Every structure is written in C-alpha cells, then in structure tokens.
Coordinates of C-alpha atoms in Angstrom, one line a residue:
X1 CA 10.7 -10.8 -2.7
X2 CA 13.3 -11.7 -4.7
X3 CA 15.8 -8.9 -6.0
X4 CA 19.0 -8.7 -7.8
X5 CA 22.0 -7.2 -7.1
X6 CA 22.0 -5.0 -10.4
X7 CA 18.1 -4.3 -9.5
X8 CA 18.9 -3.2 -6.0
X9 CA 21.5 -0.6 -7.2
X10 CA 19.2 0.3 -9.8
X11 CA 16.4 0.8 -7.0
X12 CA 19.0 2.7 -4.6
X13 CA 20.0 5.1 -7.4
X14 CA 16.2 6.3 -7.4
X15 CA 15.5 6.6 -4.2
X16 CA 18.9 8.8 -4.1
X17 CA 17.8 10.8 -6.8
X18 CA 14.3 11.2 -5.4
X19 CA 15.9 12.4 -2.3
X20 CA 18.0 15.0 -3.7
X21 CA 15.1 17.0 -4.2
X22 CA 13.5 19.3 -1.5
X23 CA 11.3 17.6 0.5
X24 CA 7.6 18.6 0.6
X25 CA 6.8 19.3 4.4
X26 CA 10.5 20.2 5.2
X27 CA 10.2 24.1 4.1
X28 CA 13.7 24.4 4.7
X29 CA 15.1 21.0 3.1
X30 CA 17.9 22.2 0.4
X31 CA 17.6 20.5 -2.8
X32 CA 21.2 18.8 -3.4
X33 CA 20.9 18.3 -7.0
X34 CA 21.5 21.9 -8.2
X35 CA 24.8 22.1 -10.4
X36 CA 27.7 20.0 -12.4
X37 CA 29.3 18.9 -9.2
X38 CA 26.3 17.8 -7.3
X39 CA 25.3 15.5 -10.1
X40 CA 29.0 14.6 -10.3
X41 CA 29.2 13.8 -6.7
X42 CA 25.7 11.7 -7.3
X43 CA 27.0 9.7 -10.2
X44 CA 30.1 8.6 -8.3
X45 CA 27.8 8.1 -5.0
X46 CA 25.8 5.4 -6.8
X47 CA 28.4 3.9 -9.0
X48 CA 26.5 5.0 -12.1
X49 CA 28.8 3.7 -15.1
X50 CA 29.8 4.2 -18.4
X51 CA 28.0 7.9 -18.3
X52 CA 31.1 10.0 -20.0
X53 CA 31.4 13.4 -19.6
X54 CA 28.8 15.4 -17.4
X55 CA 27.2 18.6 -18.9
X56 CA 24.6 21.2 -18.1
X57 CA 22.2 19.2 -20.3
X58 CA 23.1 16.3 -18.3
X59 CA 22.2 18.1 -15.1
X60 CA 18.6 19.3 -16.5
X61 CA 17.5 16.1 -17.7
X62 CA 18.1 14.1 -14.4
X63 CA 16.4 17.2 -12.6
X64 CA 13.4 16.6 -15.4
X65 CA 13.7 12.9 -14.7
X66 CA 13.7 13.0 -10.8
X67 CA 10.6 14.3 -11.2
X68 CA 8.8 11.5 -13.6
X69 CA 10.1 9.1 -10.8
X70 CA 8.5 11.2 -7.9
X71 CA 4.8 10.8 -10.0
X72 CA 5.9 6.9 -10.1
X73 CA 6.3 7.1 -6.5
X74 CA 2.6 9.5 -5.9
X75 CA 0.8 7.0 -8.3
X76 CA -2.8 6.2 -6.5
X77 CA -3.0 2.9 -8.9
X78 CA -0.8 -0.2 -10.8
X79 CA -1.8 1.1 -13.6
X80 CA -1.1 4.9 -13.6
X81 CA 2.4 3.6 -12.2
X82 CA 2.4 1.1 -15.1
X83 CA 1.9 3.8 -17.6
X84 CA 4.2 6.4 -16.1
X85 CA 7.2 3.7 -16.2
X86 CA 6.0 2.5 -20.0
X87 CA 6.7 6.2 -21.2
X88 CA 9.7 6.5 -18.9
X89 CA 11.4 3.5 -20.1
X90 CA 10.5 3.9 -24.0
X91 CA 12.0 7.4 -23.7
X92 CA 15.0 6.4 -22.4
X93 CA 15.8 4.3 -25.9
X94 CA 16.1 0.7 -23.7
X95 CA 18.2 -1.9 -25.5
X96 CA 18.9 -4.7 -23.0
X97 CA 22.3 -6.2 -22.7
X98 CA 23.4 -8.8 -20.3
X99 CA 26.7 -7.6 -19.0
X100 CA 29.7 -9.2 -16.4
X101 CA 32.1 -5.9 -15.5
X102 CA 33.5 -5.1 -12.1
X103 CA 33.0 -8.1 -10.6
X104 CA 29.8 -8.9 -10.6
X105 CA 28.2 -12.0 -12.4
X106 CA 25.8 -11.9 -15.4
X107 CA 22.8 -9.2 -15.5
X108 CA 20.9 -7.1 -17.7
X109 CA 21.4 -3.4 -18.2
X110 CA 18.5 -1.9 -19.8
X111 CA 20.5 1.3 -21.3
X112 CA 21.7 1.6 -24.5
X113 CA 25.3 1.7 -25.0
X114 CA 26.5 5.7 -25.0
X115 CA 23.3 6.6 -23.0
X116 CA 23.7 9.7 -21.4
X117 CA 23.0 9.6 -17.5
X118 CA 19.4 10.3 -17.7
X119 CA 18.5 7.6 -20.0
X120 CA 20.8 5.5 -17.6
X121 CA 18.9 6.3 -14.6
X122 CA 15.8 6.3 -16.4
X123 CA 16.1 2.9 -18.0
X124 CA 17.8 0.7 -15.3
X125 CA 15.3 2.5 -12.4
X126 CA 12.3 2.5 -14.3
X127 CA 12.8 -1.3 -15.0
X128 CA 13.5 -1.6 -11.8
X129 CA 10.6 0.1 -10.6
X130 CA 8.6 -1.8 -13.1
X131 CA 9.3 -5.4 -11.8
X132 CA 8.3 -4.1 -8.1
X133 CA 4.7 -3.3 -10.0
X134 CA 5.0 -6.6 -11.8
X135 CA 5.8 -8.5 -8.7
X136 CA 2.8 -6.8 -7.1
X137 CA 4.4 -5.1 -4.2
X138 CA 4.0 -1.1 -5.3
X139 CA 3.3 -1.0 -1.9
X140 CA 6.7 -1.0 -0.6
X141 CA 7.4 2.1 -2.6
X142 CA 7.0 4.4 0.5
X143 CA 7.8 7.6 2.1
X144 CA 8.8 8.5 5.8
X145 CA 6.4 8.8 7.8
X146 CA 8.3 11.4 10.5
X147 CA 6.5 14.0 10.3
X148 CA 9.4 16.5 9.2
X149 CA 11.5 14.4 6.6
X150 CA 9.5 13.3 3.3
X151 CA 12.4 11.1 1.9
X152 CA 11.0 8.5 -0.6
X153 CA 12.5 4.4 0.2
X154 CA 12.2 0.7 -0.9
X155 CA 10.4 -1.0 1.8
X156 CA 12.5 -4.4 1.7
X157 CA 11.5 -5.8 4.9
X158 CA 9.9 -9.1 5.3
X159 CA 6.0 -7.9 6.5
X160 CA 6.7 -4.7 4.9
X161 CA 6.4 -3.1 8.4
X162 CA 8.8 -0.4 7.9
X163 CA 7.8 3.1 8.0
X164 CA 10.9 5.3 8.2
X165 CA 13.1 6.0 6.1
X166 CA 16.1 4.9 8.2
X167 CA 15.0 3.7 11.9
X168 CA 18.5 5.2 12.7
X169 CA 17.4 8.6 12.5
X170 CA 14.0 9.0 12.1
X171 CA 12.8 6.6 13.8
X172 CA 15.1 6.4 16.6
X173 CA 14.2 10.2 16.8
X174 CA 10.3 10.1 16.8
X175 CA 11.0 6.6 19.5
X176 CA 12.7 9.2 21.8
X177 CA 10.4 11.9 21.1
X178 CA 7.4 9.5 22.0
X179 CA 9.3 8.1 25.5
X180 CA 10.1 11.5 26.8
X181 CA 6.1 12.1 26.2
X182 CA 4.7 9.2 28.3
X183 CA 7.2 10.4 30.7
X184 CA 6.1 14.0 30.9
X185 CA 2.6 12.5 31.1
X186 CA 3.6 10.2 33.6
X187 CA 4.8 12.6 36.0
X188 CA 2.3 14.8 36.1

C-alpha cells in the first residue's frame, strides 16, 4: 500500500490523538489531553502547522473530535466508516490546496487556510482515514492487542500481521511474559 509522506503524518497525528485519551481496559491510563499545554505539547509533537494561537475552545473541540475518530476506528463496516469520515470531513470546511513548505515536495492539504486545529486534524486525518477505506484496507486500522494497553495504530506492515502497538513494548513484554510461562510449566 502506497502512502504519502503528507498522508502518513496525517495518519500519525490520529493515532496520537486517539492515544491521548484513556484507554478502555487500562482503568488507570491518564488521559494526556486535558488542558492548553497538553494540546500545545501535542501540536508541536506532530508538527501540526499554520494553527495560530491555542485556546480553550481549541482544546474542547479536538477533545470532541478525538472522539468522532475513535467511532471511525470502532466502525463494524466500510460504510459506517465511510459515513462517519463524510460528516467529519464536510464539517471541517475542506478546501484542498496543493502546498511545497518546509521541505517537502508538492501535496495536498485538505484544511482551509486559517482553520483552527480541529478542522486541521479533522480534515487532513479524516482524508487520510478515508483513502485507507478507499484503498480497501480498514483493516489495518487496529488496536493492541496486549491485554492492558488499548492504544489505537496504523497497521503498515506487508501481510498486515502486526498486532501491537509497538513490538518494543508490548510485544516484547507479552514475548517475555509467554517464555517465563512455558518455563514455569516446563519445570514442573
């Protein structure tokens, strides 16, 4: 599969958003998207620009939006996905542009010009989103499968084979966890 560079940021952004919220079968997973400097922090994180300055407003309406993009990622179906991102990207106010700043060759951002971070996220991620539906591979919109960390993530891999968010960590962890069993069983 094919993506972009300008998609790929565009995917990262959301699955950073969707991870700043508290995970579902973590009870005690904080939810780092809570005030001004969080989403500050977040905005610089993912390189999100052209955004101006950052208000309360600002803060409620990527809260409001981290949730339409969680119900993308819970869709059962193409088509309830396909309608969730229709209304997310037509209420963002999308008005394409191809752009070349900071470096980086020709490529389309979907915002309009002045959008405020939400319609940002909103546009460029939901578009994003969209051509994973388009390309048929909703599929690789995933979430761990360790059993105590519910982050969301882009399966990119070849045979779409990966089930963790970052083998690093959870992975590597629930590996471990496994070994030490067959061990213990081993022994006796």
């Amino acid at each position: 599969m094919l993506i972009t560079h300008d998609t790929r940021c565009a995917l990262d952004a959301v699955i950073n958003l969707l991870n700043t919220a508290p995970e579902g079968e973590a009870p005690n997973a904080p939810d780092t998207l809570t005030d001004l400097a969080d989403l500050q922090e977040f905005v610089l994180r993912n390189d999100i620009s052209d955004v101006g300055v950052l208000g309360e407003d600002d803060l409620a309406a990527v809260r409001a939006l981290r949730a339409r993009l969680s119900q993308v990622f819970a869709a059962k179906e193409d088509r309830e996905a396909a309608e969730l991102l229709n209304s997310l990207v037509a209420s963002a106010g999308t008005t394409p542009q191809l752009t070349d700043h900071d470096g980086y060759d020709w490529h389309v951002h979907y915002f309009a010009p002045g959008a405020s971070v939400a319609d940002h996220l909103a546009a460029d991620g939901g578009m994003a989103l969209a051509f994973i539906v388009v390309a048929g591979e909703r599929e690789r919109l995933r979430h761990c499968e360790a059993p105590d960390c519910r982050h969301a993530f882009v399966d990119l891999s070849r045979n779409r084979s990966r089930r963790y968010c970052d083998s690093r960590t959870c992975g590597n962890r629930l590996h471990v966890a496994a070994y030490r069993a067959r061990q213990r069983d081993a022994a006796g």
